[in-house]
Short mmCIF file of C-alpha atoms (C1' of nucleotides) in Angstrom, two decimals:
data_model
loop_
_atom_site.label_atom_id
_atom_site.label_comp_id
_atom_site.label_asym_id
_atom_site.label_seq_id
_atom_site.Cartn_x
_atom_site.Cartn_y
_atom_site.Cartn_z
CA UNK A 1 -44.14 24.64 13.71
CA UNK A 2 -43.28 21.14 12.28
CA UNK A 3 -41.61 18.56 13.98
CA UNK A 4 -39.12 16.45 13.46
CA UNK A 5 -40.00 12.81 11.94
CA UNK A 6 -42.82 14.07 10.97
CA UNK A 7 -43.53 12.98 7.35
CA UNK A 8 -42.57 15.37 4.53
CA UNK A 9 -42.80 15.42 1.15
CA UNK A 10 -40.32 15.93 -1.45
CA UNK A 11 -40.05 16.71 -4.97
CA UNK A 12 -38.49 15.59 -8.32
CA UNK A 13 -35.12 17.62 -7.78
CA UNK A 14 -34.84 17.12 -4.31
CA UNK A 15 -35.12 13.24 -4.89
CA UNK A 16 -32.33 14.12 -7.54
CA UNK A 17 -30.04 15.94 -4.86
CA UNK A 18 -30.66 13.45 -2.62
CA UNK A 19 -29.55 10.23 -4.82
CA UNK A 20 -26.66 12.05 -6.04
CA UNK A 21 -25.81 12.44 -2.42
CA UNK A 22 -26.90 9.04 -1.23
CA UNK A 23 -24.22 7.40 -3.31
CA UNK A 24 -21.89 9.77 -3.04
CA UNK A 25 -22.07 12.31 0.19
CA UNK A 26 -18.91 14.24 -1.41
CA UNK A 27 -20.21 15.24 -4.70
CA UNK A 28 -19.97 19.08 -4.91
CA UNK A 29 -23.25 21.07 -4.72
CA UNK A 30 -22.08 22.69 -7.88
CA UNK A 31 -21.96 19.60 -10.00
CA UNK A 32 -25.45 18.52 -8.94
CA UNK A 33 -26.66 21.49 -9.75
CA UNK A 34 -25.07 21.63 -13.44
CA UNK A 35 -27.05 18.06 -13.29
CA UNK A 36 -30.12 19.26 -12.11
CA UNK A 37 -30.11 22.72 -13.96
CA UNK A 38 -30.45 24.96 -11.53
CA UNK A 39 -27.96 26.85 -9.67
CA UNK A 40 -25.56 25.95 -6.79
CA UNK A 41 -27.85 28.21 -4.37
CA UNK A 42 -30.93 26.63 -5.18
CA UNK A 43 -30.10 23.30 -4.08
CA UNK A 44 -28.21 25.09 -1.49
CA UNK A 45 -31.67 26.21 0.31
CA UNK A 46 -33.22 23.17 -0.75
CA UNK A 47 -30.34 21.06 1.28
CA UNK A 48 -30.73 23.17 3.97
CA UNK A 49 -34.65 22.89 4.32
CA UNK A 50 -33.72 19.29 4.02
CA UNK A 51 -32.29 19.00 6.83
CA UNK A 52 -34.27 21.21 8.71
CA UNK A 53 -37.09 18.61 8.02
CA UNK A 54 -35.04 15.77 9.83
CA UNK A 55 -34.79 13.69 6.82
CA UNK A 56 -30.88 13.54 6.33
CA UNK A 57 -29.81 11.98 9.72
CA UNK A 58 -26.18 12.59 8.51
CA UNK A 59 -23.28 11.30 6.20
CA UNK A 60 -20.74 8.55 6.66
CA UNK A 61 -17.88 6.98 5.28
CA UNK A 62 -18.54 3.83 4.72
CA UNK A 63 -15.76 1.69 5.71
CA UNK A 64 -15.04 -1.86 4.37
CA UNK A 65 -14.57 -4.04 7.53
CA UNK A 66 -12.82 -7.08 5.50
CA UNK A 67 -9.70 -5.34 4.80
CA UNK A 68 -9.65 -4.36 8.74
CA UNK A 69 -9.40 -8.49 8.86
CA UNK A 70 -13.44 -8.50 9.84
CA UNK A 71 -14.58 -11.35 7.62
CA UNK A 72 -17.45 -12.95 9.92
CA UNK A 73 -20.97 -11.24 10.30
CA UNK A 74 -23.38 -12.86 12.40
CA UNK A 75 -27.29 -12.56 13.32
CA UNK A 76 -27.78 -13.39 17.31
CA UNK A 77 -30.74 -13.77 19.23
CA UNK A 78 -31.16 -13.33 22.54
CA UNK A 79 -33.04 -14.56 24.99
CA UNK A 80 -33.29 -12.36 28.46
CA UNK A 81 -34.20 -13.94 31.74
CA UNK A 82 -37.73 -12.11 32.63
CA UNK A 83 -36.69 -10.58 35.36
CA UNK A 84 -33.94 -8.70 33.35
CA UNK A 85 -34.40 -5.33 32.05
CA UNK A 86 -34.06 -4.70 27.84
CA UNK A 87 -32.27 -1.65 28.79
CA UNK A 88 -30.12 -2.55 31.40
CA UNK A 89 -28.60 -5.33 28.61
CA UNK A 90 -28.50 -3.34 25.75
CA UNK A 91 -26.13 -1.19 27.77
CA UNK A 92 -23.67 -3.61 28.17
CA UNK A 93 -24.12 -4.35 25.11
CA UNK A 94 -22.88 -0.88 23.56
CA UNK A 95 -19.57 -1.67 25.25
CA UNK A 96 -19.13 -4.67 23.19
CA UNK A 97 -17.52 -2.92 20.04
CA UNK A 98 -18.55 -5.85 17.99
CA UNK A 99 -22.24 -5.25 18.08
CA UNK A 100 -23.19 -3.10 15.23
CA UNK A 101 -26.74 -3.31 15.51
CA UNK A 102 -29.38 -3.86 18.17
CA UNK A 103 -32.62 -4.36 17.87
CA UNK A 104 -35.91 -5.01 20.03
CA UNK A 105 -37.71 -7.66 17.97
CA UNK A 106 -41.10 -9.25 18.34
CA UNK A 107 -41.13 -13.13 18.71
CA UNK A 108 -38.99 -15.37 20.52
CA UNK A 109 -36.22 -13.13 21.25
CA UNK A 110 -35.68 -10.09 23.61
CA UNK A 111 -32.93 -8.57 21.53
CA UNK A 112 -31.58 -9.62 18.26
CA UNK A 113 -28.10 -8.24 17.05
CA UNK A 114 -26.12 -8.07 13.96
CA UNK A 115 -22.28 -8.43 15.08
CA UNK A 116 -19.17 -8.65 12.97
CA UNK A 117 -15.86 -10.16 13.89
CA UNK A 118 -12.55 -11.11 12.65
CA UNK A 119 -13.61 -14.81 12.12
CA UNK A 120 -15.15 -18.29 13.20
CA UNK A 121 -13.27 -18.55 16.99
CA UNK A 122 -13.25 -14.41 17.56
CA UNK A 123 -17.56 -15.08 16.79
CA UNK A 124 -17.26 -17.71 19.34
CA UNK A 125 -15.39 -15.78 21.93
CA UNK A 126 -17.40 -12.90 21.90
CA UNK A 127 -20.19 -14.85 22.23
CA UNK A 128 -19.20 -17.06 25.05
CA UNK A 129 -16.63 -14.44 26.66
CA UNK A 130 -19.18 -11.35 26.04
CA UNK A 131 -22.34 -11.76 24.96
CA UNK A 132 -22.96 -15.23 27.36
CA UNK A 133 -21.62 -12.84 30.25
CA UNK A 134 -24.23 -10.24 30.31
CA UNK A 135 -26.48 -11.17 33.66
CA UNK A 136 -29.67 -11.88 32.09
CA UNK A 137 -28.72 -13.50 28.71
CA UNK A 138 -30.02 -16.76 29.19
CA UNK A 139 -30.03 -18.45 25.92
CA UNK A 140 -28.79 -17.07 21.83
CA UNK A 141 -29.14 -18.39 18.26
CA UNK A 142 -26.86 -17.63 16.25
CA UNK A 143 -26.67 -17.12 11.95
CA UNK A 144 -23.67 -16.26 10.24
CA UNK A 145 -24.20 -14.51 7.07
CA UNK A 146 -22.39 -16.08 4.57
CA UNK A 147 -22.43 -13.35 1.88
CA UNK A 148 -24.71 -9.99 1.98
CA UNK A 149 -26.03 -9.64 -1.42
CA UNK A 150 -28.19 -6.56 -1.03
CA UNK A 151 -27.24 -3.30 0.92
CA UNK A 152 -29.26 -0.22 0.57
CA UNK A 153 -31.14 2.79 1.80
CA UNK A 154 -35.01 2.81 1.44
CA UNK A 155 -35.56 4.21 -1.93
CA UNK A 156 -36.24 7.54 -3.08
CA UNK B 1 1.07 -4.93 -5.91
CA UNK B 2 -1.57 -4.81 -2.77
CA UNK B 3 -4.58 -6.77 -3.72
CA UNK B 4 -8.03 -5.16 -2.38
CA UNK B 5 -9.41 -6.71 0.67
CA UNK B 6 -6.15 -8.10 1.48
CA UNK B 7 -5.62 -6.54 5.34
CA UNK B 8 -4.16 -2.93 5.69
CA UNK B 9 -2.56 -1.19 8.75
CA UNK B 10 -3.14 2.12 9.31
CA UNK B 11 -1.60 4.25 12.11
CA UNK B 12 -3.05 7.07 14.74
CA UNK B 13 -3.52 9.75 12.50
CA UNK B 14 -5.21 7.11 9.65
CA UNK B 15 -7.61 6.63 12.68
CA UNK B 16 -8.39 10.29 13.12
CA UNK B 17 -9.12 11.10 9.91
CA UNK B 18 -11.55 8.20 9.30
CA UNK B 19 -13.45 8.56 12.64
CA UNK B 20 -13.91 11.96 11.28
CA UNK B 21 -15.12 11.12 8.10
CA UNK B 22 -17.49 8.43 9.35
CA UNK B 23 -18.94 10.63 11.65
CA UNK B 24 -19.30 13.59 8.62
CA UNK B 25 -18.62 12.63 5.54
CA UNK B 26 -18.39 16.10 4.63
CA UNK B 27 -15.81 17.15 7.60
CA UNK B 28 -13.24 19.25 5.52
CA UNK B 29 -10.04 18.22 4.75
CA UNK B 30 -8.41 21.01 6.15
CA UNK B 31 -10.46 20.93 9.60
CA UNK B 32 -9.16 17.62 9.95
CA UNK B 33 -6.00 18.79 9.59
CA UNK B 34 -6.14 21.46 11.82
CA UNK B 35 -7.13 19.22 14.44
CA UNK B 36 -4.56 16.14 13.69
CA UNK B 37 -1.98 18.87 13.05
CA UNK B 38 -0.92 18.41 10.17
CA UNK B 39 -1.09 19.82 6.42
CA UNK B 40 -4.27 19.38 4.00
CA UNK B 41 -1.93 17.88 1.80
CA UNK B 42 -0.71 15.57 3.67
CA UNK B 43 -4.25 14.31 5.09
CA UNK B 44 -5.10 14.42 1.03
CA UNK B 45 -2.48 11.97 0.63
CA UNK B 46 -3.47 9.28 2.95
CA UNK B 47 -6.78 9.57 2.37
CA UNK B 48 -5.99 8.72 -1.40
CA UNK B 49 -3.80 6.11 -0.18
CA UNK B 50 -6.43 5.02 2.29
CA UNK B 51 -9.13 4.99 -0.73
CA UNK B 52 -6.80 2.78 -2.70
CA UNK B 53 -6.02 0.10 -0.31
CA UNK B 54 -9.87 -0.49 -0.33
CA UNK B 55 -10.77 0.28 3.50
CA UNK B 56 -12.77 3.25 2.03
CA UNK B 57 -15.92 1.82 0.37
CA UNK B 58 -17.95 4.94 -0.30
CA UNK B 59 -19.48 7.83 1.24
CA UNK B 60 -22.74 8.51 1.95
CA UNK B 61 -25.64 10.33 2.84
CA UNK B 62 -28.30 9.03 5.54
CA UNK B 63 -31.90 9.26 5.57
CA UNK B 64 -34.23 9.72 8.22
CA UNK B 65 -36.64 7.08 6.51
CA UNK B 66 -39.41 7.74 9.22
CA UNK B 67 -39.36 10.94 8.02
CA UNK B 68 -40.65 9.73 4.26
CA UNK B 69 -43.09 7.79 6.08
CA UNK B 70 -41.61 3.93 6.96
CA UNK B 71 -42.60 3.03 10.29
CA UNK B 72 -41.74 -0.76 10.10
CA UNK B 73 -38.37 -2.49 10.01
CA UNK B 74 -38.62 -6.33 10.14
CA UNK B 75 -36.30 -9.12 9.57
CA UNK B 76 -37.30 -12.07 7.45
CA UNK B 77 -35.94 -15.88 7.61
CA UNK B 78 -37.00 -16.93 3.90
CA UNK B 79 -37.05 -21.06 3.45
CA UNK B 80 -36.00 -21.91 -0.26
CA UNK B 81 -37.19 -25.25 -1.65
CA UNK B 82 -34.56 -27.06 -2.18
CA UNK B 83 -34.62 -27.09 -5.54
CA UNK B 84 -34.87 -22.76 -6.32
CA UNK B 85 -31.30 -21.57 -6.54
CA UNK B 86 -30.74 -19.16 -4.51
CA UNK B 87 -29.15 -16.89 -6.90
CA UNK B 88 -32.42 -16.27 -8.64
CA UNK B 89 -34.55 -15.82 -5.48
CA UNK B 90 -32.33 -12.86 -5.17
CA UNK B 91 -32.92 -11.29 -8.63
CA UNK B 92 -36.13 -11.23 -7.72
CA UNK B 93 -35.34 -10.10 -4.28
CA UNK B 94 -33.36 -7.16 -5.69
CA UNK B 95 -36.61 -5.70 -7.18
CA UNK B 96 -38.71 -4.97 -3.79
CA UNK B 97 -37.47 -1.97 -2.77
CA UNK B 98 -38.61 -2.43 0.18
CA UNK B 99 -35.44 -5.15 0.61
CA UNK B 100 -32.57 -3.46 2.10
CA UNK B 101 -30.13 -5.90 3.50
CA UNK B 102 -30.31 -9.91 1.83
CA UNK B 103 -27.99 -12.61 3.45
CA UNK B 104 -27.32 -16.02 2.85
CA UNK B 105 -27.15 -17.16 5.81
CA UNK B 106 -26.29 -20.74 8.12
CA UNK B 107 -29.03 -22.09 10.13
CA UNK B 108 -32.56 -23.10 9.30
CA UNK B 109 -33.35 -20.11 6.36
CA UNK B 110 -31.89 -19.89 3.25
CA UNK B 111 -32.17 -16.70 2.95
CA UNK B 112 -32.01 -13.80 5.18
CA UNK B 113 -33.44 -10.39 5.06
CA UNK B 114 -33.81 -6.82 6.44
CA UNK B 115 -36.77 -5.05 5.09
CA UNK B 116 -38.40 -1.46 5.75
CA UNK B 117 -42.23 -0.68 4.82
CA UNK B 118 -44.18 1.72 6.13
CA UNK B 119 -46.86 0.26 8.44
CA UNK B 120 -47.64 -2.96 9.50
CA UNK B 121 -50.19 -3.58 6.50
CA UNK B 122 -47.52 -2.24 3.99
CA UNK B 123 -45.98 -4.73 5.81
CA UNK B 124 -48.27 -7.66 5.30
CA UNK B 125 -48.30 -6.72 1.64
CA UNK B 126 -44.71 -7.04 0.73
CA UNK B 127 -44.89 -10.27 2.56
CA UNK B 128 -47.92 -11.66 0.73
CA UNK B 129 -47.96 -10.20 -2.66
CA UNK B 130 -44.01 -10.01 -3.20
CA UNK B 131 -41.80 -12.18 -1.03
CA UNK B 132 -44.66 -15.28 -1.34
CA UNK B 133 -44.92 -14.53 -4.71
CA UNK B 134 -41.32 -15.47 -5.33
CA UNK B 135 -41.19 -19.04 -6.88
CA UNK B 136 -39.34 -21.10 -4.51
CA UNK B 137 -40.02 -19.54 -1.24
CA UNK B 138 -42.24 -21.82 0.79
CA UNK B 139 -42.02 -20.19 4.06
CA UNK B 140 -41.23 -17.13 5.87
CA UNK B 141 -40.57 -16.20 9.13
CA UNK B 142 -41.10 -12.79 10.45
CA UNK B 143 -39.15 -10.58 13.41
CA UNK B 144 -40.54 -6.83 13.78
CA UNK B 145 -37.78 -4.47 15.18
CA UNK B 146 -39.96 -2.82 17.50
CA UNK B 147 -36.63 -0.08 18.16
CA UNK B 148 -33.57 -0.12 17.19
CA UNK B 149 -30.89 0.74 20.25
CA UNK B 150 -27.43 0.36 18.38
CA UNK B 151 -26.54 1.23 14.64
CA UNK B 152 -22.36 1.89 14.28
CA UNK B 153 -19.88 0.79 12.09
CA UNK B 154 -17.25 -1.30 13.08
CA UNK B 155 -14.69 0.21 15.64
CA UNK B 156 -11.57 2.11 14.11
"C1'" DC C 1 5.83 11.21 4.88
"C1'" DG C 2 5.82 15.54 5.36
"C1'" DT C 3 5.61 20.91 3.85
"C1'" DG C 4 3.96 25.44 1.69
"C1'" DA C 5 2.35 28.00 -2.19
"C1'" DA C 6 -0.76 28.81 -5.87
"C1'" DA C 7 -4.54 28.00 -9.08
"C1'" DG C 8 -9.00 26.72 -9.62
"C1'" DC C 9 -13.43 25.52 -7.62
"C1'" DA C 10 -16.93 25.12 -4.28
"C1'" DA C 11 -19.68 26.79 -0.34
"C1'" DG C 12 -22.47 29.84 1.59
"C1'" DT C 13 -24.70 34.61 1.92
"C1'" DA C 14 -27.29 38.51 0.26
"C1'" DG C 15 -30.20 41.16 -2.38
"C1'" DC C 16 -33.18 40.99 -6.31
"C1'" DT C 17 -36.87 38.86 -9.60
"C1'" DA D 1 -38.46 29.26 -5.46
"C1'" DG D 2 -35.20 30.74 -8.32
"C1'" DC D 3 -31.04 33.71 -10.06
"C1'" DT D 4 -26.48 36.37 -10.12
"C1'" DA D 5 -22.72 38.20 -7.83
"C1'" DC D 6 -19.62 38.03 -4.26
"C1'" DT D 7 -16.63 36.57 -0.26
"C1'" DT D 8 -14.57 33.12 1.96
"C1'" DG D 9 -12.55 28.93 2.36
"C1'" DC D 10 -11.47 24.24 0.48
"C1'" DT D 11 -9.22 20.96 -2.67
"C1'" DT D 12 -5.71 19.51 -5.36
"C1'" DT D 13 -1.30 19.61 -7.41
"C1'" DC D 14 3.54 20.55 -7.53
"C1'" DA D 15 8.29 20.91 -6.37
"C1'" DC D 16 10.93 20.18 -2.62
"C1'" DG D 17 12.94 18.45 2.27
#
DNA sequence: CGTGAAAGCAAGTAGCT
DNA sequence: AGCTACTTGCTTTCACG
């Protein structure tokens, strides 16, 4: 039986149904199939052993935080007192709703987050108000992106 | 008229329908509506407004990119000399595939970047043979995620 | 903003090649 | 793996409150 994350391989039309659905994750079945030139079932079964193999996690809208009034992203890296557990952080962490990514990193840092707020002083207060406030958190270094330039899946 | 990533407001129901959509970007429109309670036409509406106002940047689909094989994520502090514009460091950034997320960013790099290989040595390639090779990177600094906890999308 | 109806397509299943 | 045929359900538009 195969497992999940297990590596898989695909072929030509899949990588076709796949890109067409990469960029857009609404674009009917039957219109990649007219581009593929085969019929709607076909890439029907092939989505479906697809996802059976684990390699779509899922589909989003992707939403575009400025015009929420989120204009500030910002890299942070943590430092954790030793006796604190990753874990134990990283859950307090989830309940900060401007950490969008959380990562255990080798190097200096325990943790190192991507977070996005509404500007310069809402960075700041999250960081002193929140982030500072977790027991633990002894120290952070903070980035702010000034502009992304690149934003993309791995390639297929 | 409304200029794009000027700030929008968007009610309850607004809310409903997007957490839906982020979750499943193929959630029907007339699910939604069964659950907000009101018409597919009326969801249809909003959501065209919705796309309009800009707050909508896409849809997707996501992949599993274990699953293909890449093991690795890292983050990479790039120092420019001072005399490469940045601008073309990027260009050339923009062909590694292996590049998904580039930054400008404050602080002591230049440059900023997410990248996802498949191994460590795959790793140790792209680092050696592609990012060094860039004219006008003299340094690099590397961070490997060794798990990522969090991965969301800014609250709605 | 909302509704309901109707036309046209798309999704998903099944049986066959 | 692929196809056609079929059922079911979704999307999209329209005129109207």
């Amino acid at each position: 039986m195969k497992l999940k994350n297990e590596q898989v391989v695909i072929d030509g039309i899949d990588k076709k149904i796949l890109r067409s659905l990469i960029s857009d994750a609404r674009t009917p079945i039957l219109e990649i199939a007219r581009n593929v030139g085969i019929s709607g079932a076909a890439i029907h079964q092939r989505l479906r052993k697809l996802e059976k193999s684990g390699l779509i996690a899922g589909s989003k809208f992707v939403i575009n935080p400025k015009v929420l009034g989120y204009h500030t992203m910002a890299f942070i890296g943590v430092f954790l007192d030793k006796a604190m557990s990753n874990p134990k952080a990283v859950k307090q962490l989830e309940a900060i709703p401007e950490v969008i990514e959380c990562h255990y990193t080798t190097g200096n840092w325990s943790i190192f987050l991507k977070i996005l707020c509404r500007d310069n002083s809402h960075l700041m207060e999250v960081l002193n108000k929140e982030i500072q406030a977790i027991s633990g958190v002894s120290r952070t270094e903070t980035f702010i992106s000034l502009e992304q330039q690149i934003e993309r899946q791995i390639k297929i």
